[in-house]
Coordinates of C-alpha atoms and ligand atoms in Angstrom, one line a residue:
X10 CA -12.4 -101.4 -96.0
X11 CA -16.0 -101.3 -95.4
X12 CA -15.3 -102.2 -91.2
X13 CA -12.4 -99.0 -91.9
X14 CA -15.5 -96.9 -93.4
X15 CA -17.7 -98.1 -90.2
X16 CA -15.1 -97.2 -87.7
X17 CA -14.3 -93.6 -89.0
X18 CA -18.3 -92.6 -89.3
X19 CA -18.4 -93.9 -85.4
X20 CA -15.3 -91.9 -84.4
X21 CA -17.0 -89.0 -86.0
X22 CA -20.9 -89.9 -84.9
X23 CA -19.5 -90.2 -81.3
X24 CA -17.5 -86.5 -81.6
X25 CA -20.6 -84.8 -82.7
X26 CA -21.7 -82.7 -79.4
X27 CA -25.5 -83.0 -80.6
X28 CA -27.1 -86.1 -80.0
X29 CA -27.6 -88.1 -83.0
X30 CA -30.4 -90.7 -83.4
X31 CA -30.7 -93.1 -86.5
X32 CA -33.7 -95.0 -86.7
X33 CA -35.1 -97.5 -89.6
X34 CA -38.1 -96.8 -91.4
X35 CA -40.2 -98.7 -88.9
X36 CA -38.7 -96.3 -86.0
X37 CA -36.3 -98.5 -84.5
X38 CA -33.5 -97.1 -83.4
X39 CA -30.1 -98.4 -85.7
X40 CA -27.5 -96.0 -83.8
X41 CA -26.9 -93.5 -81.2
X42 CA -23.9 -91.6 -80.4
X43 CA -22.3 -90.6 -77.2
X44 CA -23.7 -87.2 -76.8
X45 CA -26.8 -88.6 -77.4
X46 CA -27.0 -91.7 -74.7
X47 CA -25.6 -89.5 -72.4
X48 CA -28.6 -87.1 -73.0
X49 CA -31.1 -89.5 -72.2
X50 CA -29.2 -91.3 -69.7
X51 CA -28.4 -94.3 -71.3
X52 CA -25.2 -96.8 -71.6
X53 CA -23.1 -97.2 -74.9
X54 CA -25.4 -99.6 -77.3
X55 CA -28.5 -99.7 -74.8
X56 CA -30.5 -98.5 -77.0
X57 CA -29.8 -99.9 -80.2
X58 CA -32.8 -102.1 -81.8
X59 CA -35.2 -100.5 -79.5
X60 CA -38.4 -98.5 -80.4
X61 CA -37.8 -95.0 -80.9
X62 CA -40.6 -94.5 -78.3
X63 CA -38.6 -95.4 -75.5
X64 CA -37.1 -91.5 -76.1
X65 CA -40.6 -90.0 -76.6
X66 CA -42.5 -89.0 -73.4
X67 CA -45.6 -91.5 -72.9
X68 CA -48.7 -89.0 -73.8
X69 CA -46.6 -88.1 -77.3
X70 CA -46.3 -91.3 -78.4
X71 CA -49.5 -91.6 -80.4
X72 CA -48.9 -88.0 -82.2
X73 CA -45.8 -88.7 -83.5
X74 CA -46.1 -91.9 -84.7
X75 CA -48.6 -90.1 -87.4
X76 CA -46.0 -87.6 -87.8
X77 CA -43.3 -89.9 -88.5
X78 CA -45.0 -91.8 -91.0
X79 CA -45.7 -88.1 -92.9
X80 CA -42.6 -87.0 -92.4
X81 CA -41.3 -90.7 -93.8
X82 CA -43.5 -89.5 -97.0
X83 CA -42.1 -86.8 -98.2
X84 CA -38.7 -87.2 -97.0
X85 CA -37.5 -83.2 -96.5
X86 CA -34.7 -82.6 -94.0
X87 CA -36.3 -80.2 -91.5
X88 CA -36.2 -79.2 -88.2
X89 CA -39.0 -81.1 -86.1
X90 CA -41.3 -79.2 -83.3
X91 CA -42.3 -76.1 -85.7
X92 CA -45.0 -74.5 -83.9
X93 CA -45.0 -76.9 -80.5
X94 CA -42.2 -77.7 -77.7
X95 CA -40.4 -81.0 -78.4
X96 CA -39.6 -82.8 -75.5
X97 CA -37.5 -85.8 -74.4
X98 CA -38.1 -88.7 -72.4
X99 CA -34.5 -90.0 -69.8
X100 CA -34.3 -93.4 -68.7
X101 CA -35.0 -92.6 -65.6
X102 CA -38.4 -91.1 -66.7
X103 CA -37.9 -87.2 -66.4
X104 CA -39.0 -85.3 -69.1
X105 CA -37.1 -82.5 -70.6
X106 CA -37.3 -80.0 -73.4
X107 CA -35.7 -80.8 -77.0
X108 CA -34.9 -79.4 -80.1
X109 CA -34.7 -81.8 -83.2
X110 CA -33.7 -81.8 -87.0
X111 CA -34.5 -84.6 -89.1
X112 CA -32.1 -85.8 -91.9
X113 CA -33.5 -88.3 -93.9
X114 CA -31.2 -90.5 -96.0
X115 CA -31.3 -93.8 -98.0
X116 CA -28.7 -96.6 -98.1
X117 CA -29.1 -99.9 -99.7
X118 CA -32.3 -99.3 -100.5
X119 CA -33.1 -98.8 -96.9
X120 CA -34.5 -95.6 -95.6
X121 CA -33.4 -93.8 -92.7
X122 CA -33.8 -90.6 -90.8
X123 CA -30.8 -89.2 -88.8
X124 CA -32.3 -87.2 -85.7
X125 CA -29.9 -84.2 -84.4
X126 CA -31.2 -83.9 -80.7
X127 CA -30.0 -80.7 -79.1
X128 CA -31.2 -80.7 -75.0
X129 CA -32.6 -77.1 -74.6
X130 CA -33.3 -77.3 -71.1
X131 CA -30.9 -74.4 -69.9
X132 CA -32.1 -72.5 -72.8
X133 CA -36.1 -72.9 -71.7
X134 CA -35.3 -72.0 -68.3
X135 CA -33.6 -69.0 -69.2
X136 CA -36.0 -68.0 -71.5
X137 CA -38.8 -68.7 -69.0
X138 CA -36.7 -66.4 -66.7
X139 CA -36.6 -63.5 -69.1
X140 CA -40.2 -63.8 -69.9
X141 CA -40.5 -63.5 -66.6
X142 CA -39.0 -60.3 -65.5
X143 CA -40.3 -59.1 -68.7
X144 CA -43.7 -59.8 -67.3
X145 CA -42.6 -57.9 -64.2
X146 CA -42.0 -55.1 -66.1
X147 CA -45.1 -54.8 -68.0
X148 CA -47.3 -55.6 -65.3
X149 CA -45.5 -53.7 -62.3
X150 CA -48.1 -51.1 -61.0
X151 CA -45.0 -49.0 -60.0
X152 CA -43.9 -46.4 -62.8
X153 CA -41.1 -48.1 -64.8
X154 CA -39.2 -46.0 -67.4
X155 CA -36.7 -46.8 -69.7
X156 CA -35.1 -43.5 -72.1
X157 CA -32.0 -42.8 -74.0
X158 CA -29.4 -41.3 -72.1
X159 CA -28.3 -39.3 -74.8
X160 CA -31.2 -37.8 -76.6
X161 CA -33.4 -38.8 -72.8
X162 CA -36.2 -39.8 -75.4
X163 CA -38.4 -42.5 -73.6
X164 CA -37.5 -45.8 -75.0
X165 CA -40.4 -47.9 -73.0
X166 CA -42.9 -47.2 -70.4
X167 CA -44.9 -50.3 -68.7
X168 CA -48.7 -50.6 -68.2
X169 CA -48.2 -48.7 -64.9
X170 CA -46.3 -45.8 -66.1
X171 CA -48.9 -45.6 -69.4
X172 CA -51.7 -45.8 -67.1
X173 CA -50.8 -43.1 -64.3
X174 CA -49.0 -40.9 -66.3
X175 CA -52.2 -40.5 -68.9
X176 CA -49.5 -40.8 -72.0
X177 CA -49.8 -43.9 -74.3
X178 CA -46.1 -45.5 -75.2
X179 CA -46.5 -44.1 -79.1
X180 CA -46.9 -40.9 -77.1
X181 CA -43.7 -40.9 -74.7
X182 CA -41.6 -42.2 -77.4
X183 CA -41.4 -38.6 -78.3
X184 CA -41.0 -37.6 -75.3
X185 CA -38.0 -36.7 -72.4
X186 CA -38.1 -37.0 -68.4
X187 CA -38.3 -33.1 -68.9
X188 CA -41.7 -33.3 -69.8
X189 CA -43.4 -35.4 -67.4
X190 CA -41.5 -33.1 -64.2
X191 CA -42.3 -29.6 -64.1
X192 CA -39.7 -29.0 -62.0
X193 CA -36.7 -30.5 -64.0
X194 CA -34.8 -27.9 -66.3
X195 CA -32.4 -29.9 -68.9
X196 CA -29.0 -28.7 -67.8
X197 CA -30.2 -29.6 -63.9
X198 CA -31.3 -33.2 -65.1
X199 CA -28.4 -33.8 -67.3
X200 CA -26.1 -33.2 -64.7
X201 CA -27.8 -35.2 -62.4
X202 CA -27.9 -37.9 -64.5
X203 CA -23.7 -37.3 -65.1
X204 CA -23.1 -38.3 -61.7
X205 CA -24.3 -42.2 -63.1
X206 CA -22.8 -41.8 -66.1
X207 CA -19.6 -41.9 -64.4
X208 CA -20.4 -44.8 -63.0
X209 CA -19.5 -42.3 -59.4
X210 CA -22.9 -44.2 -58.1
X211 CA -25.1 -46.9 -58.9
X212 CA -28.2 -45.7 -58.7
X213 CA -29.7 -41.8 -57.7
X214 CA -32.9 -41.4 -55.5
X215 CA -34.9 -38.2 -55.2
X216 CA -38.3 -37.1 -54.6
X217 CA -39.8 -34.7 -57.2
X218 CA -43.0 -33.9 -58.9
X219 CA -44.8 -35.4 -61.9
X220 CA -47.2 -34.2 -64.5
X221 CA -50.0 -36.1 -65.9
X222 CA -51.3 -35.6 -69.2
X223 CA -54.2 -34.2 -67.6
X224 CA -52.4 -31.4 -65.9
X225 CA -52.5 -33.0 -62.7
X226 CA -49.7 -33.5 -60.5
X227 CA -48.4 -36.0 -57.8
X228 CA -45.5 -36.7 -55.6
X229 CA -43.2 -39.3 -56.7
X230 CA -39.6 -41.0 -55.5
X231 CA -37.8 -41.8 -58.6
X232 CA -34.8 -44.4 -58.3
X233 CA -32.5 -44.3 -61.8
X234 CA -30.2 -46.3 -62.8
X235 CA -28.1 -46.8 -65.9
X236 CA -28.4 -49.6 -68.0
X237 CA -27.7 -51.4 -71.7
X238 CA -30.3 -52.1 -74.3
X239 CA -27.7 -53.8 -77.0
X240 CA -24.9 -51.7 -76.8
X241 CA -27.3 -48.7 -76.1
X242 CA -26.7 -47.0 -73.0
X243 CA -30.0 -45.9 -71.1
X244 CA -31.2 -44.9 -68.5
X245 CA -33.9 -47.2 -66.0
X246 CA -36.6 -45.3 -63.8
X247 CA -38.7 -46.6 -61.7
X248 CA -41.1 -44.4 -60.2
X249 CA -43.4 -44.7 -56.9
X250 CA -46.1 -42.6 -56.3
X251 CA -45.8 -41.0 -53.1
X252 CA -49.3 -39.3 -52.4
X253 CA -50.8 -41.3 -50.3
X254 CA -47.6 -42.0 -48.0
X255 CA -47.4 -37.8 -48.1
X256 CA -50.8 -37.9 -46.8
X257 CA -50.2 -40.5 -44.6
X258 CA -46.6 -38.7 -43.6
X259 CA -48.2 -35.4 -43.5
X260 CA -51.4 -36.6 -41.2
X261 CA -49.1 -38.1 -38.8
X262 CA -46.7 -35.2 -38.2
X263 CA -49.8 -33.2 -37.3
X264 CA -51.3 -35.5 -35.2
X265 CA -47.7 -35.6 -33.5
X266 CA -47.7 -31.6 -33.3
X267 CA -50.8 -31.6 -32.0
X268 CA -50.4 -33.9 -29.0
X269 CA -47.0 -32.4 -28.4
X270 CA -49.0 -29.2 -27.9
X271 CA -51.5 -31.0 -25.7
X272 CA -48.5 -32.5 -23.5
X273 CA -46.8 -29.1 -23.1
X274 CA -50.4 -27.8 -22.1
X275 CA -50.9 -30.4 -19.6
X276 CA -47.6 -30.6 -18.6
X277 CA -47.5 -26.6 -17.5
X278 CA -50.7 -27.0 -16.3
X279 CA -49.4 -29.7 -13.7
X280 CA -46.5 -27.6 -13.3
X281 CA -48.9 -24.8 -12.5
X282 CA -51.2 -26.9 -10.2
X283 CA -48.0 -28.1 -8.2
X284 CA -46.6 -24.9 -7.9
X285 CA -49.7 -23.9 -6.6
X286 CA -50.1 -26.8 -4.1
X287 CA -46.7 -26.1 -2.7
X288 CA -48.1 -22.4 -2.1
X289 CA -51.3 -23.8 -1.1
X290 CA -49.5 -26.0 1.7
X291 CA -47.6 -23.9 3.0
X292 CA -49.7 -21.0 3.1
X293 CA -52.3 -22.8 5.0
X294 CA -49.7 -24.1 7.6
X295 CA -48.6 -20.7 8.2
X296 CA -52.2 -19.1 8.0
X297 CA -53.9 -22.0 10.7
X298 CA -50.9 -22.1 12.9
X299 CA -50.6 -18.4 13.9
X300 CA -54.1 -17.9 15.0
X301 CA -54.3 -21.0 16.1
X302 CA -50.9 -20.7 18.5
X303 CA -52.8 -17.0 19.8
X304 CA -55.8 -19.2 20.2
X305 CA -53.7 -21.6 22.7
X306 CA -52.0 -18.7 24.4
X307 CA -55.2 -17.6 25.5
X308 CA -56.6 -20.1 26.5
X309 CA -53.9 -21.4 28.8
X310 CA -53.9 -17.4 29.9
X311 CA -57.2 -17.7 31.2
X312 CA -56.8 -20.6 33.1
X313 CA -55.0 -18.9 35.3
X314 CA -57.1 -15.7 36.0
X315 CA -59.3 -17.4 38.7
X316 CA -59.9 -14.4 40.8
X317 CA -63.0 -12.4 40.1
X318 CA -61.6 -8.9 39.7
X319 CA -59.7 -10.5 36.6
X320 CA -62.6 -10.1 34.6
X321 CA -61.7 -7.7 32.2
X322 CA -58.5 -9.9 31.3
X323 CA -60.6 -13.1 30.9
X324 CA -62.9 -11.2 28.6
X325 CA -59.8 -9.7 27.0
X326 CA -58.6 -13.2 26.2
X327 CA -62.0 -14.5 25.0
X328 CA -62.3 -11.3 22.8
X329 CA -58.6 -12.6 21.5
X330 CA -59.6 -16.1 20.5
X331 CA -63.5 -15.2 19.1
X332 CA -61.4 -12.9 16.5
X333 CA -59.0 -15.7 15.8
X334 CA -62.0 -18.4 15.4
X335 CA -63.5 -16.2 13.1
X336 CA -60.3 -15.1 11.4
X337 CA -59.8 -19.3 10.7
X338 CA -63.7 -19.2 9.8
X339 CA -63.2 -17.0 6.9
X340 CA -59.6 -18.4 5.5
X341 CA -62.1 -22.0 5.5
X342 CA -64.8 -20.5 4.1
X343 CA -62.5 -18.8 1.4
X344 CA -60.8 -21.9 0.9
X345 CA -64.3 -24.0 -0.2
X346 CA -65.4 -20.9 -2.3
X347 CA -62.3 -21.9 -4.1
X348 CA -63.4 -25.3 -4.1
X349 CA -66.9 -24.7 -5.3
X350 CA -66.0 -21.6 -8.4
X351 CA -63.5 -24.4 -9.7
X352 CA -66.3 -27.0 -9.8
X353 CA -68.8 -24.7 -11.1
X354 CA -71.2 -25.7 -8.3
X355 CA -72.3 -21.9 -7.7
X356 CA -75.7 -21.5 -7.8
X357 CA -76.5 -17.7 -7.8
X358 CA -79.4 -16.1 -6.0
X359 CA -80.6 -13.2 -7.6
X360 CA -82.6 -10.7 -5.6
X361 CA -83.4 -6.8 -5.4
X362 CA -81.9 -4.7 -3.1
X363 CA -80.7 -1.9 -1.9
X364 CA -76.9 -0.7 -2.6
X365 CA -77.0 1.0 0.3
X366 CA -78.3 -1.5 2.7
X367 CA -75.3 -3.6 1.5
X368 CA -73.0 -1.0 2.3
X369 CA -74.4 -0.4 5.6
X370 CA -73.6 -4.1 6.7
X371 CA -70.1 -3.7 5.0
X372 CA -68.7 -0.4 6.8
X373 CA -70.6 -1.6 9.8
X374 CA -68.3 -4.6 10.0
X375 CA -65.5 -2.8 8.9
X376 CA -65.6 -0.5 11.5
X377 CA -64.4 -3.2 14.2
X378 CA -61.4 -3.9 12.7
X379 CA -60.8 0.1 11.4
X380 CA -56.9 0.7 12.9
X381 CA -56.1 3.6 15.5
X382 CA -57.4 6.8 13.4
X383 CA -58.3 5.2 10.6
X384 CA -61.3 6.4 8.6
X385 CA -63.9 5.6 5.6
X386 CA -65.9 8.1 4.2
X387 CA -68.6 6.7 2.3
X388 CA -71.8 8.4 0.6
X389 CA -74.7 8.7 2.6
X390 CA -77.4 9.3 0.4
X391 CA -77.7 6.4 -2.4
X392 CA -81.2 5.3 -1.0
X393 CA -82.1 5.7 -4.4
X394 CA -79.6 2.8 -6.0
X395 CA -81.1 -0.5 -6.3
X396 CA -79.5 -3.6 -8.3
X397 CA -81.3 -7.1 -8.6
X398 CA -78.0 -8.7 -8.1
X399 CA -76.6 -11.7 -5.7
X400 CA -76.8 -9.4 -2.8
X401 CA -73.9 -11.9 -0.7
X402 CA -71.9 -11.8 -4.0
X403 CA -71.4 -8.1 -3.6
X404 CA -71.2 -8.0 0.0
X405 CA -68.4 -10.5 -0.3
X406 CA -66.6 -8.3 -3.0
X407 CA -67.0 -5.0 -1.3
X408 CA -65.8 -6.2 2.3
X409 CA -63.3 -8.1 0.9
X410 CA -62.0 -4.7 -0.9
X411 CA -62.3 -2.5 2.0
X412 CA -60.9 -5.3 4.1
X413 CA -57.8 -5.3 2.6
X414 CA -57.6 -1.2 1.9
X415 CA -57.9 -1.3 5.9
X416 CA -54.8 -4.3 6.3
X417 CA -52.6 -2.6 3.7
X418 CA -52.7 0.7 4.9
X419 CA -51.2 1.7 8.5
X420 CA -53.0 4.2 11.4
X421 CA -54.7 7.6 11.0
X422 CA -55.3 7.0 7.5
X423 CA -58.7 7.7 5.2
X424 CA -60.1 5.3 3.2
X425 CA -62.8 6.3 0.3
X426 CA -65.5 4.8 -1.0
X427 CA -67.4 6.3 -3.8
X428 CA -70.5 4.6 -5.3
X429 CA -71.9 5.7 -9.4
X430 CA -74.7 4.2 -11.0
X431 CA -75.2 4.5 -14.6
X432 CA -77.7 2.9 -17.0
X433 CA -76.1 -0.8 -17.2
X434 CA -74.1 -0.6 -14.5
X435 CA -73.0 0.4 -10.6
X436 CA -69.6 1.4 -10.2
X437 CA -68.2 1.0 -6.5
X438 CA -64.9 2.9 -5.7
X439 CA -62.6 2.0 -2.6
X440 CA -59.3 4.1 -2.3
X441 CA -56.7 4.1 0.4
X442 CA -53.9 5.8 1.3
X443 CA -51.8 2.7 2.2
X444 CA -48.8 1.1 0.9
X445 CA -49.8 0.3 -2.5
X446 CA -48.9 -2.7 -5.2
X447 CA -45.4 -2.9 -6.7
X448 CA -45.6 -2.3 -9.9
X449 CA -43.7 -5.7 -11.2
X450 CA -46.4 -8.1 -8.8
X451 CA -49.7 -5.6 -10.1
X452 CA -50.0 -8.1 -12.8
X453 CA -50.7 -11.2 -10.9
X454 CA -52.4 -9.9 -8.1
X455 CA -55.6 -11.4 -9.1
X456 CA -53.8 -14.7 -9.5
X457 CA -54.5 -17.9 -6.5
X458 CA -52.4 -17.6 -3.7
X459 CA -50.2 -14.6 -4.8
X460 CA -49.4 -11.8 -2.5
X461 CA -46.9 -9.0 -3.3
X462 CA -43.5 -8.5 -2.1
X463 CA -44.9 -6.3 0.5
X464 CA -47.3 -8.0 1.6
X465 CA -45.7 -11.0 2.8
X466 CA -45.1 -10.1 6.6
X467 CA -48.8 -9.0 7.1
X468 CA -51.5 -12.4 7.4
X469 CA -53.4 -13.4 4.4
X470 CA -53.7 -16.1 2.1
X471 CA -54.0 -14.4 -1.9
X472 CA -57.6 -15.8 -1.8
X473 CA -59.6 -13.4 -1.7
X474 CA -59.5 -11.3 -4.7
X475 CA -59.1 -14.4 -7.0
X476 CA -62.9 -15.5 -5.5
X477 CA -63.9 -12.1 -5.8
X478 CA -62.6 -11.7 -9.7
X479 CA -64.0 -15.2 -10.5
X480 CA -67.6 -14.3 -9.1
X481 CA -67.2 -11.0 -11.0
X482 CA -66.4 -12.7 -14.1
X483 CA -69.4 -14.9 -13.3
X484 CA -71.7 -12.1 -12.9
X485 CA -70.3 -10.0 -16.1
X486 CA -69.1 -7.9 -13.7
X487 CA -65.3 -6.8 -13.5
X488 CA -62.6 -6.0 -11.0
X489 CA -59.6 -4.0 -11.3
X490 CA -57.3 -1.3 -9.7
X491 CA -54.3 1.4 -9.7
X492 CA -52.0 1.2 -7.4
X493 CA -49.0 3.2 -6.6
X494 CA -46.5 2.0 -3.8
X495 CA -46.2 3.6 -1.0
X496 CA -49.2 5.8 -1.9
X497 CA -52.4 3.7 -2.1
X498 CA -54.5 2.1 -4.3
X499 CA -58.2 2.5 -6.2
X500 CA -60.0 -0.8 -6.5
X501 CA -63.1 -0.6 -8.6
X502 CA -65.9 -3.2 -9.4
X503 CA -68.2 -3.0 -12.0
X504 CA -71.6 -4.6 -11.7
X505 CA -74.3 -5.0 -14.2
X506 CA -77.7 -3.5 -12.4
X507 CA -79.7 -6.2 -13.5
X508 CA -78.2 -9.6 -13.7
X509 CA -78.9 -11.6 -17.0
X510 CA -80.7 -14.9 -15.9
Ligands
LIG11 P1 -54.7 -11.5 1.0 O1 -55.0 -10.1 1.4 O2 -55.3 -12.6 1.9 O3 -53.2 -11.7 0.8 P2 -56.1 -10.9 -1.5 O4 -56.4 -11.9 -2.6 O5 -57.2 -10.2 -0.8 O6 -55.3 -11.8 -0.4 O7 -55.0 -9.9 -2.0 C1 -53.9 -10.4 -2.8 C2 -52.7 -9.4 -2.6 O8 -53.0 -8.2 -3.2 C3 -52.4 -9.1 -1.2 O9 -51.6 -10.1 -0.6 C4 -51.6 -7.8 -1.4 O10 -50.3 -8.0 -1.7 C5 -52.4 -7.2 -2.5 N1 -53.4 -6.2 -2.1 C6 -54.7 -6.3 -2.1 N2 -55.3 -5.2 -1.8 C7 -54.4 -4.3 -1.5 C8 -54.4 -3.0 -1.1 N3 -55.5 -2.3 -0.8 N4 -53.2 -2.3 -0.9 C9 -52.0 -3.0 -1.1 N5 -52.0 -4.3 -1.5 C10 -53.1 -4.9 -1.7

């Protein structure tokens, strides 16, 4: 009976799924059941007579043999561990977290505690696990939310939320999303959040505005995201705080318009510089290779007028290339004004004079290239006009003026030059009677290199007045003109009477 009796308590010790640890009043170990040699890892009856020990981890070992021994005293059934972590040691020497509760009982005098060992590993990890991503969410410095998504109310804010937003958790708890985001309206929100509550998408993403406590506002992204709490349905923001990427975004898209603008600048500007290469080259090819093909004419002309009587048509020829060498002169020395007003390298000399000594030289060297019947009346009497000017400044502008009212305009015509002086300034007048400016190139006559439509048969280079304006300019002085085609054209230059220095 009593082997019957011994058989059925082992049948039942070994179906318990706890492990079960009987041990004597000197903590020796009477009986172990399956569950229980499996937990620590050893075979059926191994550990049977040993020391309890041999299941305790080393550095417990002193500590619980005191608490035995007081537990042994008074004798209550209790679970062990209150207020620490139990642990376990395996065979093999690995440690791992327990749960314990101690039955004491008696039996032939003999006392005895039965030990229920329950292994809590999975459980410690999970909870370590939970404590964890609990800790994310407290500590996160991103804005995490948590709010009803019935009544919206704000459920729990973390540290990060609390501490940008300016509202304490007590606070939010009575309040919505509404409130932090001046931009939100309910209905708007509500439907918003509808679009999760269908479960149509897992999680919404927008960027809006929120409201400190302060009154202050910043630019946030807001991801939601509906969630449980029990069998509450709410509602999961997490908030970023956009302002500095803003910044950072908005900086950069400045920065980006900026040199975008500065490309298309230098890009039109290289445009501009080709385009006026291309002019420039071809220009000068024409320009040098006309006179330069009369030049070689003549010269090969008067190699063969040996005889003396052919004086007059060697002379004629010489005449023929001096004008030509001087014509290429003046295109070169136009071309290093250019040169020199673009580099800034002008260095004016500032003198007095008088206007009319100026002129005198002008019309003088006008007169040789006047065409058949052409004429310029100019005013004789301006002895009394002086300037303290760059006298080779204004001599340069005024033949370069009169110059071309002679070229544009054909035979037997009069050219006019009037001449004013007021208290600033001297104003100098040269009209002709010639073929005029078409009105849709007036606008870029003072441009490099351009020459009107009409123009183009007739030798030149577009030089000229561009060197003229830019000394001008230099000078505070102005140029400018009317011009009707096929009637003539009034070009006027302005001149301060005393130059600023
Ligand atoms: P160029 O005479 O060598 O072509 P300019 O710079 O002196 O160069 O003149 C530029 C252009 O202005 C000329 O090509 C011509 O089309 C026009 N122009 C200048 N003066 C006159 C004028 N008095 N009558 C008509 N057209 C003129």
């Amino acid at each position: 009976m009593f082997q019957q009796n011994q058989d059925i308590f082992k049948v039942l010790l070994d179906a318990v799924s706890e492990g079960v640890v009987i041990v004597d009043e000197h903590q020796k170990i009477v009986e172990t059941n399956d569950s229980a040699n499996q937990m620590f890892g050893y075979a059926k009856g191994e550990l049977v007579k040993q020391s309890l020990n041999i299941l305790i981890p080393q550095n417990y070992h002193a500590g619980h043999g005191a608490h035995f021994n007081g537990f042994m005293k008074h004798k209550a059934r209790r679970q062990m561990g209150h207020g620490r972590d139990l642990f376990g040691a395996k065979k093999d020497g690995s440690v791992f977290p327990v749960e314990a509760g101690l039955n004491p009982f008696t039996i032939y005098g003999k006392d005895y505690v039965m030990a229920l060992v329950i292994d809590i590993s999975e459980r410690k990890y999970m909870e370590q696990e939970r404590n964890h991503l609990a800790n994310i969410f407290k500590e996160s410095l991103n804005e995490i939310y948590v709010f009803d998504a019935k009544t919206l109310k704000y459920i729990n804010a973390n540290y990060g939320a609390q501490k940008n937003i300016g509202y304490s958790l007590e606070e939010l708890t009575d309040m919505t999303p509404i409130d932090l985001n001046p931009n939100f309206t309910e209905s708007q929100f509500r439907m918003q959040l509808n679009e999760l509550n269908d479960k149509a998408i897992e999680k919404i993403q927008f960027e809006t505005i929120h409201q400190r406590k302060s009154g202050s506002t910043y630019p946030v992204n807001v991801y939601l995201q509906l969630s449980k709490l029990g069998d509450r349905a709410v509602f999961v923001a997490i908030i970023l705080d956009i302002t500095e990427q803003k910044n950072y975004t908005e900086k950069l898209e400045k920065t980006v318009e900026l040199r975008t603008e500065e490309l298309k600048t230098a890009l039109a500007t290289e445009m501009e510089l080709n385009d006026l290469k291309t002019k420039f080259l071809s220009m000068v090819s024409h320009e040098f290779k006309t006179p330069l093909s009369g030049i070689l004419t003549s010269t090969m002309l008067l190699n063969k007028y040996k005889l003396t009587e052919q004086q007059e048509k060697r002379e004629k020829h010489i005449n023929t290339i001096t004008d030509k060498v001087q014509y290429l002169n003046t295109i070169l020395n136009d071309f290093l004004s250019v040169e020199k007003l673009e580099k800034g390298k002008i260095n004016y000399k500032f003198t007095s004079f008088k206007l009319s000594k100026v002129l005198n030289e002008v019309i003088y060297n006008a007169n040789m290239i006047l065409k058949k019947g052409q004429h310029i009346n100019y005013p004789e009497h301006i002895d009394d006009i002086s300037l303290f000017q760059d006298e080779k400044i204004l001599e340069l502008s005024l033949s370069n003026i009169l110059y071309n009212a002679i070229k544009y305009s054909p035979e037997n015509t009069v050219i006019d030059i009037t001449i004013s002086q007021n208290k600033n300034t001297t104003i100098i007048n040269v009209t002709d009677n010639g073929m005029g400016i078409p009105e849709k190139d007036q606008k870029n006559i003072f441009n490099r290199y351009f020459r009107a439509e009409n123009a183009l048969l007739m030798q030149g280079t577009g030089i000229g007045l561009n060197i003229v304006k830019d000394h001008l300019v230099n000078l505070n002085g102005t140029i400018s003109f009317e011009s009707v085609e096929h009637q003539g054209s009034t070009f006027t230059i302005e001149l301060p009477n005393k130059a600023a220095i």
